[in-house]
């Protein structure tokens, strides 16, 4: 029998999913996805909601489209929420009661993991055995719940870090708070427990091996996607500027994201101040939109950025906008001359791909996944470090050569086409299939030894 299994184990992944012969490659029918600290129903750019929310929603929808049902477990943040919400055909969001609904910071959530796990187990108890084929957890808090759930249900655990404490702590913004030791320990445990780890880029895969001693054979690289129907050049820059009440011929460097030291919106403001010192005449022809809300350690000083703009003497050209829905965000991208991402750490930088898909070049720090997202000197520019003068120099190039915006924008839109969510979902499904195959093999091996 073992010979038969090992021979079948080498069959191609295209083996028909109807076959249940031990050793064939079968896709999961239903996946339990865990997102403890941020709901896929929340508005990205508010609180702790950001790229990970977008990632989970889009991935779940595309997996459902290829017949993998997804149930997303997330923490209930208001008492008015129904126990479950149908997000899309084949995608169910389950709200779990764990701790007080409001006013609970991400740092306080480890104390609620037991309550959250209890809620997940209660939902599972109402189903027949084998209801979930696999657990896919997002971020380390979910990983701890996933670890226990996968063990209890006898299924593989696939985990996506999204960000890592050791990587963030190695590139902290000045005055920012380091990630706690408890998170580092927690992440190390999950890396050991997971059957597969999904990394956004090969650099993130290397970091998992280097910082957390991950087994390289368990790490799979899957680039996140972008919703190419929503983020596209559409009717162009001029029309988007008209809709948003922005001047047609201005230089518009845009920041879009959560306002916190990690994302470094202050670097953009300081760069604009340097630029206007050098080119005072530009003041009448520049608008700097900051689209997003305070988050994380940025909540300690929610007005900090406005005060900085005033101190730098550029408050007249900076326009603060609260977080907007995805469709309006696409319009802000189209309207901008360039998206500026001076982040200290970025596991991928989904916003960079979204802006490029909308036809806008990107000026970004050369960190994390941004060198994958942005093709330097073709779809935008990568800058080493966070020196405002270096960003000012690139902004000056865009001011002096307006044709750069259109030329790079067209290249950016072409580049983004290779980052569709269908590709990401298909690659993720392959990771699931491999995890299930290896999991069944290892458990058969254990049983035969104890037989």
CSV table of C-alpha atoms in Angstrom, one decimal:
chain,number,residue,atom,x,y,z
A,1,UNK,CA,0.0,0.0,0.0
A,2,UNK,CA,2.8,2.5,0.9
A,3,UNK,CA,4.3,1.9,-2.6
A,4,UNK,CA,0.9,2.6,-4.2
A,5,UNK,CA,0.5,5.8,-2.1
A,6,UNK,CA,3.9,7.2,-2.9
A,7,UNK,CA,3.4,6.5,-6.6
A,8,UNK,CA,0.0,8.3,-6.6
A,9,UNK,CA,1.5,11.1,-4.5
A,10,UNK,CA,3.6,12.1,-7.5
A,11,UNK,CA,0.5,12.6,-9.7
A,12,UNK,CA,0.0,16.1,-11.1
A,13,UNK,CA,-2.1,18.6,-9.2
A,14,UNK,CA,-4.7,18.4,-12.0
A,15,UNK,CA,-5.9,14.9,-10.8
A,16,UNK,CA,-9.7,15.0,-10.7
A,17,UNK,CA,-11.0,16.4,-7.4
A,18,UNK,CA,-13.8,13.7,-7.4
A,19,UNK,CA,-11.2,11.0,-6.6
A,20,UNK,CA,-10.7,10.3,-3.0
A,21,UNK,CA,-7.9,7.8,-3.4
A,22,UNK,CA,-5.4,8.4,-0.5
A,23,UNK,CA,-2.5,10.4,-1.9
A,24,UNK,CA,-4.3,12.2,-4.7
A,25,UNK,CA,-4.2,16.0,-4.8
A,26,UNK,CA,-7.6,17.3,-3.7
A,27,UNK,CA,-8.5,21.0,-3.2
A,28,UNK,CA,-10.4,21.9,-0.1
A,29,UNK,CA,-14.1,22.3,-0.3
A,30,UNK,CA,-14.4,24.7,2.6
A,31,UNK,CA,-11.8,26.8,4.4
A,32,UNK,CA,-12.1,28.5,7.8
A,33,UNK,CA,-10.3,31.8,7.5
A,34,UNK,CA,-9.4,33.6,10.7
A,35,UNK,CA,-9.0,37.4,11.0
A,36,UNK,CA,-9.2,38.2,14.7
A,37,UNK,CA,-8.2,41.9,14.9
A,38,UNK,CA,-9.7,43.4,11.8
A,39,UNK,CA,-13.0,42.7,10.1
A,40,UNK,CA,-13.2,42.2,6.3
A,41,UNK,CA,-16.4,44.4,6.5
A,42,UNK,CA,-14.5,47.4,7.9
A,43,UNK,CA,-13.5,50.4,5.9
A,44,UNK,CA,-9.8,50.2,5.0
A,45,UNK,CA,-7.8,53.2,6.2
A,46,UNK,CA,-9.7,53.4,9.5
A,47,UNK,CA,-8.4,52.0,12.8
A,48,UNK,CA,-6.4,48.8,12.2
A,49,UNK,CA,-8.2,48.2,8.8
A,50,UNK,CA,-5.8,48.4,5.9
A,51,UNK,CA,-4.3,46.2,3.1
A,52,UNK,CA,-5.0,43.0,5.0
A,53,UNK,CA,-8.8,43.6,5.0
A,54,UNK,CA,-8.7,44.2,1.2
A,55,UNK,CA,-6.5,41.0,0.9
A,56,UNK,CA,-8.9,38.8,2.8
A,57,UNK,CA,-12.1,40.1,1.1
A,58,UNK,CA,-10.7,39.8,-2.4
A,59,UNK,CA,-9.0,36.5,-1.9
A,60,UNK,CA,-12.1,34.9,-0.3
A,61,UNK,CA,-14.3,36.1,-3.2
A,62,UNK,CA,-11.9,34.7,-5.8
A,63,UNK,CA,-11.5,31.4,-3.9
A,64,UNK,CA,-15.3,31.0,-3.8
A,65,UNK,CA,-15.4,31.7,-7.5
A,66,UNK,CA,-13.2,28.5,-8.0
A,67,UNK,CA,-15.5,26.5,-5.8
A,68,UNK,CA,-13.7,26.8,-2.5
A,69,UNK,CA,-16.2,28.0,0.1
A,70,UNK,CA,-14.7,30.4,2.7
A,71,UNK,CA,-16.0,31.2,6.2
A,72,UNK,CA,-14.2,34.2,7.8
A,73,UNK,CA,-14.2,34.4,11.6
A,74,UNK,CA,-13.6,37.9,13.0
A,75,UNK,CA,-14.2,39.6,16.3
A,76,UNK,CA,-17.6,41.4,16.8
A,77,UNK,CA,-16.9,45.1,17.3
A,78,UNK,CA,-20.5,46.2,17.9
A,79,UNK,CA,-23.4,44.5,19.6
A,80,UNK,CA,-25.7,45.2,16.6
A,81,UNK,CA,-23.9,42.8,14.3
A,82,UNK,CA,-25.7,39.7,13.2
A,83,UNK,CA,-23.9,36.4,14.0
A,84,UNK,CA,-23.1,35.9,10.3
A,85,UNK,CA,-23.2,38.0,7.1
A,86,UNK,CA,-23.0,36.7,3.6
A,87,UNK,CA,-20.2,38.8,2.0
A,88,UNK,CA,-20.5,37.2,-1.4
A,89,UNK,CA,-21.8,33.9,-2.8
A,90,UNK,CA,-19.7,31.2,-1.1
A,91,UNK,CA,-18.2,33.7,1.5
A,92,UNK,CA,-19.6,33.9,5.0
A,93,UNK,CA,-18.4,36.3,7.7
A,94,UNK,CA,-18.9,35.0,11.2
A,95,UNK,CA,-18.9,37.5,14.1
A,96,UNK,CA,-17.4,36.1,17.3
A,97,UNK,CA,-18.0,37.7,20.7
A,98,UNK,CA,-14.6,38.2,22.4
A,99,UNK,CA,-14.2,41.0,24.9
A,100,UNK,CA,-15.9,44.4,24.9
A,101,UNK,CA,-17.1,45.5,21.5
A,102,UNK,CA,-15.5,48.9,21.3
A,103,UNK,CA,-12.3,50.6,22.6
A,104,UNK,CA,-10.2,47.5,22.5
A,105,UNK,CA,-6.7,48.2,21.1
A,106,UNK,CA,-4.9,45.5,19.0
A,107,UNK,CA,-2.3,45.3,21.9
A,108,UNK,CA,-5.1,44.2,24.3
A,109,UNK,CA,-6.4,41.4,22.0
A,110,UNK,CA,-4.0,38.6,23.1
A,111,UNK,CA,-6.1,38.5,26.4
A,112,UNK,CA,-9.2,37.7,24.3
A,113,UNK,CA,-7.8,34.9,22.2
A,114,UNK,CA,-9.3,32.3,24.5
A,115,UNK,CA,-12.8,33.8,24.2
A,116,UNK,CA,-12.3,34.0,20.4
A,117,UNK,CA,-11.2,30.4,20.2
A,118,UNK,CA,-14.3,29.4,22.2
A,119,UNK,CA,-16.5,31.2,19.7
A,120,UNK,CA,-14.8,29.5,16.8
A,121,UNK,CA,-15.2,26.1,18.5
A,122,UNK,CA,-18.9,26.8,19.2
A,123,UNK,CA,-19.6,27.5,15.5
A,124,UNK,CA,-17.7,24.3,14.5
A,125,UNK,CA,-19.6,22.2,17.1
A,126,UNK,CA,-22.8,22.7,15.1
A,127,UNK,CA,-21.4,21.0,12.0
A,128,UNK,CA,-20.7,17.5,11.0
A,129,UNK,CA,-17.1,16.2,11.4
A,130,UNK,CA,-14.8,17.2,8.6
A,131,UNK,CA,-16.9,20.4,7.8
A,132,UNK,CA,-13.7,22.5,7.3
A,133,UNK,CA,-10.9,21.0,5.3
A,134,UNK,CA,-8.2,23.6,6.2
A,135,UNK,CA,-7.6,26.6,8.4
A,136,UNK,CA,-6.0,29.8,6.9
A,137,UNK,CA,-5.1,32.3,9.5
A,138,UNK,CA,-4.0,36.0,8.9
A,139,UNK,CA,-1.6,37.8,11.3
A,140,UNK,CA,-0.1,36.3,14.4
A,141,UNK,CA,-3.2,36.8,16.7
A,142,UNK,CA,-5.3,34.6,14.3
A,143,UNK,CA,-2.4,32.2,14.0
A,144,UNK,CA,-2.8,31.2,17.7
A,145,UNK,CA,-6.5,30.5,17.3
A,146,UNK,CA,-5.7,28.7,14.0
A,147,UNK,CA,-3.1,26.5,15.6
A,148,UNK,CA,-5.5,25.2,18.2
A,149,UNK,CA,-8.5,24.9,15.7
A,150,UNK,CA,-6.4,23.0,13.2
A,151,UNK,CA,-5.1,20.5,15.8
A,152,UNK,CA,-8.7,20.0,17.2
A,153,UNK,CA,-10.2,19.5,13.8
A,154,UNK,CA,-7.4,17.3,12.4
A,155,UNK,CA,-6.7,19.6,9.4
A,156,UNK,CA,-3.7,21.5,8.1
A,157,UNK,CA,-3.0,25.1,9.1
A,158,UNK,CA,-1.9,27.6,6.5
A,159,UNK,CA,-0.7,31.0,7.9
A,160,UNK,CA,0.0,34.4,6.4
A,161,UNK,CA,2.0,36.8,8.7
A,162,UNK,CA,1.2,40.0,6.7
A,163,UNK,CA,3.8,41.8,9.0
A,164,UNK,CA,6.4,40.5,11.4
A,165,UNK,CA,7.5,41.9,14.7
A,166,UNK,CA,11.3,41.2,14.2
A,167,UNK,CA,11.2,42.9,10.7
A,168,UNK,CA,9.2,45.9,12.0
A,169,UNK,CA,11.5,46.3,15.0
A,170,UNK,CA,14.6,46.3,12.8
A,171,UNK,CA,13.3,49.3,10.9
A,172,UNK,CA,11.4,51.4,13.4
A,173,UNK,CA,10.5,55.0,12.7
A,174,UNK,CA,12.1,57.5,15.1
A,175,UNK,CA,10.0,57.6,18.3
A,176,UNK,CA,7.8,54.7,17.3
A,177,UNK,CA,6.9,51.9,19.8
A,178,UNK,CA,8.6,48.6,19.2
A,179,UNK,CA,6.5,45.4,18.9
A,180,UNK,CA,6.4,43.5,22.2
A,181,UNK,CA,8.4,40.3,23.0
A,182,UNK,CA,5.1,38.4,23.4
A,183,UNK,CA,4.4,38.9,19.7
A,184,UNK,CA,7.9,37.7,18.8
A,185,UNK,CA,7.4,34.5,20.8
A,186,UNK,CA,3.9,34.1,19.4
A,187,UNK,CA,5.1,34.4,15.8
A,188,UNK,CA,7.9,31.9,16.4
A,189,UNK,CA,5.4,29.4,17.8
A,190,UNK,CA,3.1,29.8,14.7
A,191,UNK,CA,5.9,29.4,12.3
A,192,UNK,CA,6.8,26.1,13.9
A,193,UNK,CA,3.1,24.9,14.1
A,194,UNK,CA,1.9,25.9,10.5
A,195,UNK,CA,1.9,23.3,7.8
A,196,UNK,CA,2.4,26.0,5.2
A,197,UNK,CA,3.4,29.7,5.4
A,198,UNK,CA,2.3,32.1,2.7
A,199,UNK,CA,4.7,35.0,2.0
A,200,UNK,CA,3.9,38.0,-0.2
A,201,UNK,CA,7.3,38.2,-1.7
A,202,UNK,CA,10.5,36.1,-1.9
A,203,UNK,CA,12.1,38.7,0.5
A,204,UNK,CA,9.4,38.0,3.1
A,205,UNK,CA,10.0,34.3,2.6
A,206,UNK,CA,13.7,34.8,3.3
A,207,UNK,CA,12.9,36.9,6.4
A,208,UNK,CA,10.7,34.0,7.7
A,209,UNK,CA,13.7,31.6,7.3
A,210,UNK,CA,16.3,34.1,8.6
A,211,UNK,CA,14.4,35.6,11.6
A,212,UNK,CA,12.1,32.8,12.6
A,213,UNK,CA,13.9,29.7,11.4
A,214,UNK,CA,11.0,28.7,9.2
A,215,UNK,CA,11.4,25.4,7.2
A,216,UNK,CA,12.0,26.8,3.7
A,217,UNK,CA,10.1,23.9,2.2
A,218,UNK,CA,6.9,25.1,4.0
A,219,UNK,CA,7.1,28.7,2.7
A,220,UNK,CA,5.2,29.5,-0.5
A,221,UNK,CA,5.4,32.9,-2.2
A,222,UNK,CA,2.0,34.3,-3.4
A,223,UNK,CA,1.9,37.9,-4.6
A,224,UNK,CA,-1.3,39.7,-3.4
A,225,UNK,CA,-3.6,40.8,-6.2
A,226,UNK,CA,-5.4,44.0,-7.1
A,227,UNK,CA,-9.0,44.5,-8.1
A,228,UNK,CA,-8.3,45.4,-11.8
A,229,UNK,CA,-12.0,46.2,-12.4
A,230,UNK,CA,-12.0,48.9,-9.7
A,231,UNK,CA,-8.5,50.2,-10.0
A,232,UNK,CA,-8.0,51.2,-13.7
A,233,UNK,CA,-7.2,54.4,-15.5
A,234,UNK,CA,-10.9,54.7,-16.4
A,235,UNK,CA,-11.7,58.2,-17.9
A,236,UNK,CA,-8.3,59.6,-16.9
A,237,UNK,CA,-6.5,62.1,-14.7
A,238,UNK,CA,-8.3,65.2,-15.8
A,239,UNK,CA,-11.8,63.8,-15.2
A,240,UNK,CA,-10.8,62.5,-11.7
A,241,UNK,CA,-9.4,65.9,-10.8
A,242,UNK,CA,-12.6,67.6,-11.9
A,243,UNK,CA,-14.7,65.2,-9.7
A,244,UNK,CA,-12.5,65.8,-6.7
A,245,UNK,CA,-12.3,69.6,-7.1
A,246,UNK,CA,-8.5,69.5,-7.8
A,247,UNK,CA,-6.6,71.9,-10.1
A,248,UNK,CA,-6.0,70.5,-13.5
A,249,UNK,CA,-2.3,71.4,-14.0
A,250,UNK,CA,-1.0,71.1,-10.3
A,251,UNK,CA,1.6,68.7,-9.0
A,252,UNK,CA,-0.3,66.4,-6.8
A,253,UNK,CA,1.8,64.0,-4.6
A,254,UNK,CA,-0.7,61.8,-2.7
A,255,UNK,CA,-0.4,59.9,0.5
A,256,UNK,CA,-3.1,57.2,1.0
A,257,UNK,CA,-3.0,54.9,4.1
A,258,UNK,CA,-3.2,54.7,7.8
A,259,UNK,CA,-1.6,57.7,9.5
A,260,UNK,CA,1.1,56.2,11.8
A,261,UNK,CA,4.9,56.5,12.1
A,262,UNK,CA,5.4,53.2,10.3
A,263,UNK,CA,3.9,54.6,7.1
A,264,UNK,CA,5.9,57.8,7.4
A,265,UNK,CA,3.5,60.4,5.9
A,266,UNK,CA,5.7,63.0,7.7
A,267,UNK,CA,8.5,62.3,5.2
A,268,UNK,CA,6.2,63.4,2.4
A,269,UNK,CA,5.4,66.7,4.3
A,270,UNK,CA,9.1,67.3,5.0
A,271,UNK,CA,9.9,66.6,1.4
A,272,UNK,CA,7.3,69.1,0.2
A,273,UNK,CA,8.7,71.7,2.6
A,274,UNK,CA,12.2,71.2,1.1
A,275,UNK,CA,10.8,71.4,-2.4
A,276,UNK,CA,9.0,74.7,-1.7
A,277,UNK,CA,12.1,76.2,-0.1
A,278,UNK,CA,13.9,75.5,-3.3
A,279,UNK,CA,11.0,76.4,-5.6
A,280,UNK,CA,8.8,79.0,-3.9
A,281,UNK,CA,6.9,79.5,-7.2
A,282,UNK,CA,5.6,75.9,-7.0
A,283,UNK,CA,3.4,76.9,-4.0
A,284,UNK,CA,0.6,78.1,-6.2
A,285,UNK,CA,0.7,74.9,-8.2
A,286,UNK,CA,0.9,72.0,-5.7
A,287,UNK,CA,-1.7,70.2,-3.7
A,288,UNK,CA,-0.8,67.4,-1.2
A,289,UNK,CA,-3.7,65.2,-0.3
A,290,UNK,CA,-3.3,63.0,2.8
A,291,UNK,CA,-6.1,60.4,2.6
A,292,UNK,CA,-6.5,58.2,5.7
A,293,UNK,CA,-7.1,58.2,9.4
A,294,UNK,CA,-4.8,57.8,12.5
A,295,UNK,CA,-4.0,54.2,13.4
A,296,UNK,CA,-1.7,52.1,15.7
A,297,UNK,CA,0.9,54.3,17.5
A,298,UNK,CA,-0.4,57.2,15.4
A,299,UNK,CA,-3.5,57.3,17.6
A,300,UNK,CA,-1.4,58.8,20.5
A,301,UNK,CA,-1.1,62.0,18.4
A,302,UNK,CA,-4.1,62.1,16.1
A,303,UNK,CA,-3.5,65.8,15.1
A,304,UNK,CA,0.3,65.3,14.9
A,305,UNK,CA,0.5,65.5,11.1
A,306,UNK,CA,-1.7,68.7,10.9
A,307,UNK,CA,0.6,70.3,13.5
A,308,UNK,CA,3.7,69.3,11.5
A,309,UNK,CA,2.2,70.8,8.3
A,310,UNK,CA,1.7,74.1,10.2
A,311,UNK,CA,5.2,74.0,11.7
A,312,UNK,CA,6.7,73.4,8.3
A,313,UNK,CA,4.7,76.3,6.9
A,314,UNK,CA,2.9,74.2,4.3
A,315,UNK,CA,-0.6,73.9,5.8
A,316,UNK,CA,-2.0,75.9,2.9
A,317,UNK,CA,-1.0,73.2,0.3
A,318,UNK,CA,-1.9,70.1,2.4
A,319,UNK,CA,-5.4,68.7,2.2
A,320,UNK,CA,-6.4,66.2,4.9
A,321,UNK,CA,-9.1,63.7,3.8
A,322,UNK,CA,-10.8,61.1,6.0
A,323,UNK,CA,-10.6,57.5,4.8
A,324,UNK,CA,-12.7,56.9,1.7
A,325,UNK,CA,-14.4,53.9,0.1
A,326,UNK,CA,-12.5,51.8,-2.5
A,327,UNK,CA,-14.2,53.4,-5.5
A,328,UNK,CA,-13.4,56.9,-4.4
A,329,UNK,CA,-9.9,55.8,-3.4
A,330,UNK,CA,-9.4,54.7,-7.1
A,331,UNK,CA,-10.4,58.3,-8.1
A,332,UNK,CA,-7.8,59.8,-5.7
A,333,UNK,CA,-5.2,57.5,-7.3
A,334,UNK,CA,-6.2,58.6,-10.8
A,335,UNK,CA,-6.1,62.3,-9.9
A,336,UNK,CA,-2.6,62.1,-8.3
A,337,UNK,CA,0.6,62.9,-10.2
A,338,UNK,CA,2.4,60.3,-8.0
A,339,UNK,CA,1.6,58.2,-5.0
A,340,UNK,CA,4.2,58.6,-2.2
A,341,UNK,CA,4.9,55.6,0.1
A,342,UNK,CA,7.9,56.4,2.4
A,343,UNK,CA,7.1,53.5,4.7
A,344,UNK,CA,9.7,52.1,7.1
A,345,UNK,CA,8.3,48.6,6.7
A,346,UNK,CA,5.9,47.1,4.1
A,347,UNK,CA,5.3,43.4,3.6
A,348,UNK,CA,4.0,44.1,0.1
A,349,UNK,CA,2.4,47.5,-0.3
A,350,UNK,CA,-1.0,46.8,-1.9
A,351,UNK,CA,-1.6,50.5,-2.3
A,352,UNK,CA,1.3,50.8,-4.6
A,353,UNK,CA,-0.2,48.2,-7.0
A,354,UNK,CA,-3.7,49.8,-6.7
A,355,UNK,CA,-2.3,53.2,-7.7
A,356,UNK,CA,-0.3,51.8,-10.6
A,357,UNK,CA,-3.4,49.9,-11.8
A,358,UNK,CA,-5.2,53.3,-11.9
A,359,UNK,CA,-2.4,54.7,-14.1
A,360,UNK,CA,-0.4,56.5,-11.5
A,361,UNK,CA,3.4,56.2,-10.8
A,362,UNK,CA,4.7,55.5,-7.3
A,363,UNK,CA,7.5,57.1,-5.3
A,364,UNK,CA,8.3,54.6,-2.6
A,365,UNK,CA,10.9,53.6,0.0
A,366,UNK,CA,13.0,50.6,-1.1
A,367,UNK,CA,11.7,48.4,1.7
A,368,UNK,CA,9.9,45.1,2.0
A,369,UNK,CA,7.8,44.2,-0.9
A,370,UNK,CA,7.9,47.6,-2.5
A,371,UNK,CA,10.7,46.7,-4.9
A,372,UNK,CA,8.5,43.9,-6.3
A,373,UNK,CA,5.4,46.2,-6.5
A,374,UNK,CA,7.3,49.1,-8.2
A,375,UNK,CA,9.6,48.8,-11.1
A,376,UNK,CA,12.3,51.4,-10.4
A,377,UNK,CA,12.6,54.1,-13.0
A,378,UNK,CA,9.9,52.5,-15.1
A,379,UNK,CA,6.6,52.6,-13.1
A,380,UNK,CA,8.0,54.9,-10.4
A,381,UNK,CA,11.0,55.5,-8.3
A,382,UNK,CA,12.5,53.7,-5.3
A,383,UNK,CA,14.4,55.7,-2.7
A,384,UNK,CA,16.8,54.2,-0.2
A,385,UNK,CA,16.2,55.5,3.3
A,386,UNK,CA,13.8,58.3,4.5
A,387,UNK,CA,15.8,61.5,3.9
A,388,UNK,CA,13.2,64.1,2.9
A,389,UNK,CA,15.6,65.8,0.5
A,390,UNK,CA,15.8,62.6,-1.6
A,391,UNK,CA,12.0,62.5,-2.0
A,392,UNK,CA,12.0,66.2,-2.8
A,393,UNK,CA,14.5,65.6,-5.6
A,394,UNK,CA,12.1,63.1,-7.3
A,395,UNK,CA,9.1,65.4,-6.8
A,396,UNK,CA,11.1,68.1,-8.5
A,397,UNK,CA,11.6,65.8,-11.5
A,398,UNK,CA,7.9,65.3,-11.7
A,399,UNK,CA,7.3,69.1,-11.5
A,400,UNK,CA,10.0,69.8,-14.1
A,401,UNK,CA,8.9,67.0,-16.5
A,402,UNK,CA,5.1,66.7,-16.4
A,403,UNK,CA,5.2,64.2,-19.2
A,404,UNK,CA,6.9,61.8,-16.8
A,405,UNK,CA,3.5,61.4,-15.0
A,406,UNK,CA,1.8,60.1,-18.1
A,407,UNK,CA,4.7,58.0,-19.4
A,408,UNK,CA,5.3,56.2,-16.1
A,409,UNK,CA,1.6,56.0,-15.4
A,410,UNK,CA,1.0,54.1,-18.6
A,411,UNK,CA,3.9,51.7,-17.8
A,412,UNK,CA,2.5,51.4,-14.3
A,413,UNK,CA,-1.0,50.4,-15.5
A,414,UNK,CA,0.6,47.7,-17.8
A,415,UNK,CA,2.8,46.4,-14.9
A,416,UNK,CA,-0.3,46.1,-12.5
A,417,UNK,CA,-2.1,43.8,-15.0
A,418,UNK,CA,0.0,40.9,-13.8
A,419,UNK,CA,-1.3,41.3,-10.3
A,420,UNK,CA,-4.9,40.2,-10.7
A,421,UNK,CA,-6.6,38.4,-7.8
A,422,UNK,CA,-7.5,35.4,-9.9
A,423,UNK,CA,-3.8,34.6,-10.2
A,424,UNK,CA,-3.4,35.0,-6.4
A,425,UNK,CA,-6.4,32.9,-5.6
A,426,UNK,CA,-5.3,30.1,-8.0
A,427,UNK,CA,-1.8,30.1,-6.4
A,428,UNK,CA,-3.3,30.1,-2.9
A,429,UNK,CA,-5.5,27.1,-3.8
A,430,UNK,CA,-2.4,25.3,-5.0
A,431,UNK,CA,-0.8,26.0,-1.5
A,432,UNK,CA,-3.9,24.6,0.2
A,433,UNK,CA,-3.8,21.5,-2.0
A,434,UNK,CA,-0.1,20.8,-1.2
A,435,UNK,CA,-0.7,21.4,2.5
A,436,UNK,CA,-3.6,18.9,2.5
A,437,UNK,CA,-1.6,16.3,0.6
A,438,UNK,CA,1.4,16.6,2.9
A,439,UNK,CA,-0.8,16.6,6.0
A,440,UNK,CA,-2.6,13.4,5.0
A,441,UNK,CA,0.7,11.8,4.2
A,442,UNK,CA,2.4,12.7,7.5
A,443,UNK,CA,-0.7,11.6,9.5
A,444,UNK,CA,-0.9,8.2,7.6
A,445,UNK,CA,2.8,7.8,8.4
A,446,UNK,CA,2.2,8.5,12.1
A,447,UNK,CA,-0.7,6.1,12.2
A,448,UNK,CA,1.2,3.3,10.5
A,449,UNK,CA,4.0,3.6,13.1
A,450,UNK,CA,1.5,3.4,15.9
A,451,UNK,CA,-0.5,0.7,14.3
